[in-house]
């Protein structure tokens, strides 16, 4: 039992505290509005809100940046069809993302940073 207690204490010591009420700044107004619509909120977006996001559809054709989506750790499905996205790096750490619809706007995807 002692070795399990030590392992548990070590795991707890390695955790990072996150303020779920801290605001998230998303510069692209179309991305921000899409997220707020998906979550059914009207106020500022927070870390906690982003963790609730599992599906996002943003097919406005005006989206230019995915910056901010890196906080959506539980995102499973993302549809950004018809937008002009060139930087997909905010999606790099989204390990639950298994359905990405991103055509026909892809001009160039640098695969190395995404792997």
XYZ file of N, CA and C in Angstrom:
345
model
N 0.819 -1.192 0.000
C 0.000 0.000 0.000
C 0.866 1.261 0.000
N 2.030 1.211 0.645
C 2.902 2.365 0.741
C 3.418 2.842 -0.604
N 3.723 1.900 -1.513
C 4.231 2.304 -2.827
C 3.143 2.991 -3.650
N 1.885 2.590 -3.469
C 0.788 3.230 -4.199
C 0.543 4.643 -3.685
N 0.678 4.811 -2.376
C 0.505 6.137 -1.784
C 1.580 7.091 -2.311
N 2.812 6.607 -2.379
C 3.911 7.433 -2.890
C 3.690 7.786 -4.360
N 3.213 6.813 -5.140
C 2.944 7.071 -6.560
C 1.822 8.087 -6.719
N 0.792 7.969 -5.889
C -0.322 8.914 -5.942
C 0.138 10.315 -5.559
N 0.933 10.416 -4.520
C 1.447 11.718 -4.098
C 2.319 12.346 -5.179
N 3.116 11.537 -5.849
C 3.960 12.046 -6.938
C 3.102 12.534 -8.096
N 2.043 11.806 -8.413
C 1.145 12.220 -9.501
C 0.449 13.526 -9.156
N -0.012 13.653 -7.925
C -0.688 14.878 -7.487
C 0.280 16.055 -7.521
N 1.514 15.833 -7.115
C 2.519 16.902 -7.112
C 2.801 17.408 -8.519
N 2.615 16.554 -9.524
C 2.876 16.944 -10.909
C 1.723 17.660 -11.585
N 0.595 17.777 -10.901
C -0.567 18.442 -11.495
C -0.400 19.951 -11.475
N -1.035 20.590 -12.428
C -1.017 22.042 -12.513
C -2.422 22.565 -12.246
N -2.525 23.552 -11.393
C -3.824 24.143 -11.089
C -4.211 25.098 -12.216
N -5.461 24.994 -12.659
C -5.960 25.834 -13.742
C -7.190 26.578 -13.246
N -7.220 27.867 -13.477
C -8.381 28.675 -13.124
C -9.398 28.562 -14.255
N -10.462 27.787 -14.043
C -11.451 27.549 -15.090
C -12.286 28.779 -15.418
N -12.240 29.792 -14.554
C -13.009 31.010 -14.815
C -12.179 32.086 -15.510
N -10.897 31.797 -15.750
C -10.037 32.768 -16.436
C -10.507 32.938 -17.880
N -10.564 34.176 -18.348
C -11.042 34.410 -19.720
C -10.045 33.947 -20.776
N -10.588 33.516 -21.898
C -9.809 33.118 -23.071
C -10.011 34.201 -24.123
N -8.928 34.702 -24.692
C -9.029 35.712 -25.739
C -8.905 35.018 -27.093
N -9.930 35.170 -27.911
C -9.921 34.631 -29.266
C -10.084 35.814 -30.207
N -9.017 36.115 -30.944
C -8.986 37.310 -31.784
C -9.943 37.243 -32.972
N -10.051 36.080 -33.595
C -10.913 35.947 -34.772
C -12.372 35.977 -34.327
N -13.060 37.044 -34.670
C -14.436 37.244 -34.220
C -15.363 36.133 -34.705
N -15.112 35.588 -35.881
C -15.975 34.534 -36.424
C -15.769 33.220 -35.674
N -14.541 32.925 -35.298
C -14.274 31.744 -34.483
C -14.906 31.916 -33.105
N -14.697 33.076 -32.505
C -15.259 33.355 -31.185
C -16.776 33.217 -31.196
N -17.431 33.806 -32.194
C -18.893 33.719 -32.282
C -19.366 32.288 -32.499
N -18.633 31.521 -33.295
C -18.994 30.119 -33.533
C -18.908 29.307 -32.245
N -17.872 29.547 -31.469
C -17.699 28.828 -30.203
C -18.811 29.204 -29.234
N -19.092 30.499 -29.122
C -20.138 30.949 -28.206
C -21.504 30.394 -28.603
N -21.773 30.336 -29.898
C -23.031 29.761 -30.375
C -23.096 28.275 -30.040
N -22.012 27.552 -30.288
C -21.972 26.109 -30.008
C -22.199 25.816 -28.529
N -21.691 26.686 -27.672
C -21.811 26.485 -26.229
C -23.062 27.136 -25.647
N -23.740 27.958 -26.442
C -24.947 28.629 -25.963
C -24.678 29.681 -24.909
N -23.566 30.405 -25.057
C -23.239 31.454 -24.094
C -23.143 32.802 -24.801
N -23.321 33.860 -24.016
C -23.255 35.210 -24.577
C -22.111 36.028 -23.980
N -21.605 35.625 -22.832
C -20.542 36.373 -22.172
C -19.165 36.003 -22.683
N -18.160 36.365 -21.896
C -16.776 36.043 -22.240
C -16.542 34.539 -22.175
N -15.648 34.054 -23.012
C -15.260 32.646 -22.990
C -14.201 32.421 -21.915
N -14.302 31.281 -21.230
C -13.344 30.937 -20.182
C -12.683 29.589 -20.495
N -11.641 29.267 -19.728
C -11.005 27.953 -19.865
C -12.038 26.851 -19.664
N -12.895 27.020 -18.667
C -13.931 26.025 -18.394
C -14.876 25.844 -19.565
N -15.249 26.949 -20.210
C -16.115 26.861 -21.395
C -15.438 26.057 -22.494
N -14.168 26.330 -22.718
C -13.452 25.655 -23.803
C -13.355 24.148 -23.562
N -13.309 23.733 -22.304
C -13.260 22.303 -21.996
C -14.589 21.613 -22.284
N -15.671 22.377 -22.354
C -16.997 21.820 -22.658
C -17.220 21.643 -24.157
N -16.380 22.251 -24.962
C -16.558 22.234 -26.413
C -16.126 20.886 -26.991
N -17.077 20.154 -27.577
C -16.766 18.859 -28.190
C -16.988 18.867 -29.694
N -17.866 19.729 -30.174
C -18.174 19.828 -31.601
C -18.244 21.298 -31.975
N -17.639 21.645 -33.109
C -17.694 23.029 -33.579
C -17.871 23.048 -35.086
N -18.879 23.795 -35.526
C -19.118 24.034 -36.951
C -18.929 25.522 -37.190
N -17.994 25.872 -38.041
C -17.752 27.272 -38.370
C -17.529 27.377 -39.869
N -18.634 27.437 -40.593
C -18.575 27.433 -42.058
C -18.951 28.801 -42.635
N -18.561 29.865 -41.950
C -18.931 31.213 -42.377
C -18.224 31.644 -43.654
N -17.079 31.046 -43.943
C -16.275 31.475 -45.080
C -15.408 32.674 -44.755
N -15.516 33.185 -43.532
C -14.750 34.365 -43.130
C -13.699 34.061 -42.065
N -13.676 32.854 -41.578
C -12.726 32.450 -40.548
C -11.308 32.479 -41.110
N -10.377 33.075 -40.364
C -8.997 33.177 -40.826
C -7.997 32.547 -39.863
N -8.405 32.354 -38.598
C -7.471 31.856 -37.589
C -8.150 30.852 -36.662
N -7.401 29.821 -36.294
C -7.871 28.826 -35.328
C -7.268 29.071 -33.949
N -6.529 30.168 -33.809
C -5.887 30.502 -32.540
C -6.943 30.603 -31.441
N -6.736 29.858 -30.384
C -7.683 29.784 -29.274
C -8.263 28.387 -29.139
N -8.331 27.662 -30.255
C -8.858 26.296 -30.198
C -7.924 25.346 -29.455
N -6.688 25.730 -29.235
C -5.765 24.865 -28.501
C -6.254 24.606 -27.078
N -7.182 25.426 -26.583
C -7.734 25.247 -25.241
C -8.940 24.309 -25.226
N -9.397 23.887 -26.386
C -10.570 23.008 -26.492
C -10.114 21.548 -26.439
N -9.593 21.140 -25.302
C -8.981 19.814 -25.162
C -9.936 18.654 -25.397
N -11.233 18.884 -25.321
C -12.210 17.816 -25.517
C -12.885 17.881 -26.880
N -12.348 18.698 -27.779
C -12.919 18.832 -29.121
C -12.736 17.526 -29.892
N -13.855 17.003 -30.406
C -13.851 15.740 -31.145
C -14.102 15.981 -32.627
N -14.990 16.931 -32.931
C -15.379 17.174 -34.327
C -15.265 18.662 -34.643
N -14.590 18.984 -35.752
C -14.416 20.367 -36.182
C -14.709 20.469 -37.669
N -15.677 21.303 -38.012
C -16.023 21.543 -39.416
C -15.746 23.008 -39.730
N -14.690 23.244 -40.508
C -14.324 24.606 -40.918
C -14.347 24.709 -42.439
N -15.237 23.945 -43.043
C -15.389 23.926 -44.493
C -15.630 25.335 -45.027
N -14.926 25.675 -46.100
C -15.155 26.939 -46.790
C -14.411 28.133 -46.241
N -13.542 27.947 -45.266
C -12.769 29.045 -44.692
C -11.339 29.028 -45.225
N -10.641 30.146 -45.095
C -9.273 30.270 -45.613
C -8.262 30.119 -44.483
N -8.118 28.908 -43.988
C -7.193 28.630 -42.892
C -5.856 28.165 -43.468
N -4.774 28.756 -42.990
C -3.445 28.321 -43.426
C -2.604 27.806 -42.264
N -2.977 28.141 -41.029
C -2.214 27.708 -39.856
C -3.075 26.779 -39.004
N -2.718 25.505 -39.024
C -3.455 24.503 -38.268
C -2.760 24.152 -36.954
N -1.700 24.860 -36.600
C -0.927 24.531 -35.404
C -1.735 24.573 -34.104
N -2.781 25.409 -33.954
C -3.554 25.357 -32.713
C -4.236 24.008 -32.466
N -4.341 23.176 -33.497
C -4.980 21.866 -33.348
C -3.993 20.788 -32.908
N -2.730 21.127 -32.857
C -1.664 20.147 -32.631
C -1.878 19.277 -31.391
N -2.251 19.852 -30.279
C -2.384 19.097 -29.034
C -3.766 18.534 -28.767
N -4.674 18.660 -29.713
C -6.047 18.189 -29.498
C -6.135 16.697 -29.806
N -5.799 15.892 -28.832
C -5.691 14.447 -29.034
C -7.032 13.752 -29.230
N -8.125 14.381 -28.841
C -9.448 13.767 -29.015
C -10.075 14.108 -30.365
N -9.486 15.051 -31.086
C -10.024 15.465 -32.383
C -9.856 14.329 -33.386
N -10.983 13.757 -33.816
C -10.885 12.653 -34.776
C -11.723 12.877 -36.027
N -12.366 14.034 -36.123
C -13.164 14.333 -37.306
C -12.938 15.798 -37.675
N -12.134 16.029 -38.712
C -11.818 17.382 -39.171
C -12.272 17.530 -40.612
N -13.211 18.440 -40.822
C -13.677 18.769 -42.169
C -13.122 20.141 -42.495
N -12.236 20.198 -43.488
C -11.529 21.450 -43.764
C -11.344 21.685 -45.249
N -12.319 21.340 -46.054
C -12.152 21.561 -47.490
C -13.097 22.652 -47.946
N -12.899 23.326 -49.008
C -11.788 23.201 -49.942
C -10.706 24.235 -49.713
N -10.661 24.891 -48.576
C -9.796 26.047 -48.386
C -8.339 25.741 -48.140
N -7.959 24.516 -47.966
C -6.578 24.224 -47.612
C -5.648 24.574 -48.775
N -4.756 25.490 -48.521
C -3.773 25.885 -49.514
C -2.496 25.087 -49.286
N -2.049 25.044 -48.058
C -0.826 24.322 -47.709
C -0.901 23.948 -46.241
N -0.645 22.685 -45.943
C -0.610 22.240 -44.551
C 0.795 21.745 -44.252
N 1.486 22.403 -43.316
C 2.799 21.908 -42.920
C 2.609 20.716 -41.982
N 2.799 19.507 -42.478
C 2.520 18.308 -41.701
C 3.455 18.118 -40.517
N 4.688 18.511 -40.659
C 5.661 18.265 -39.597
C 5.220 18.847 -38.252
N 4.747 20.099 -38.166
C 4.345 20.618 -36.861
C 3.116 19.914 -36.283
N 2.322 19.256 -37.111
C 1.115 18.612 -36.622
C 1.361 17.200 -36.126
N 2.506 16.648 -36.424
C 2.777 15.252 -36.050
C 3.463 15.195 -34.709
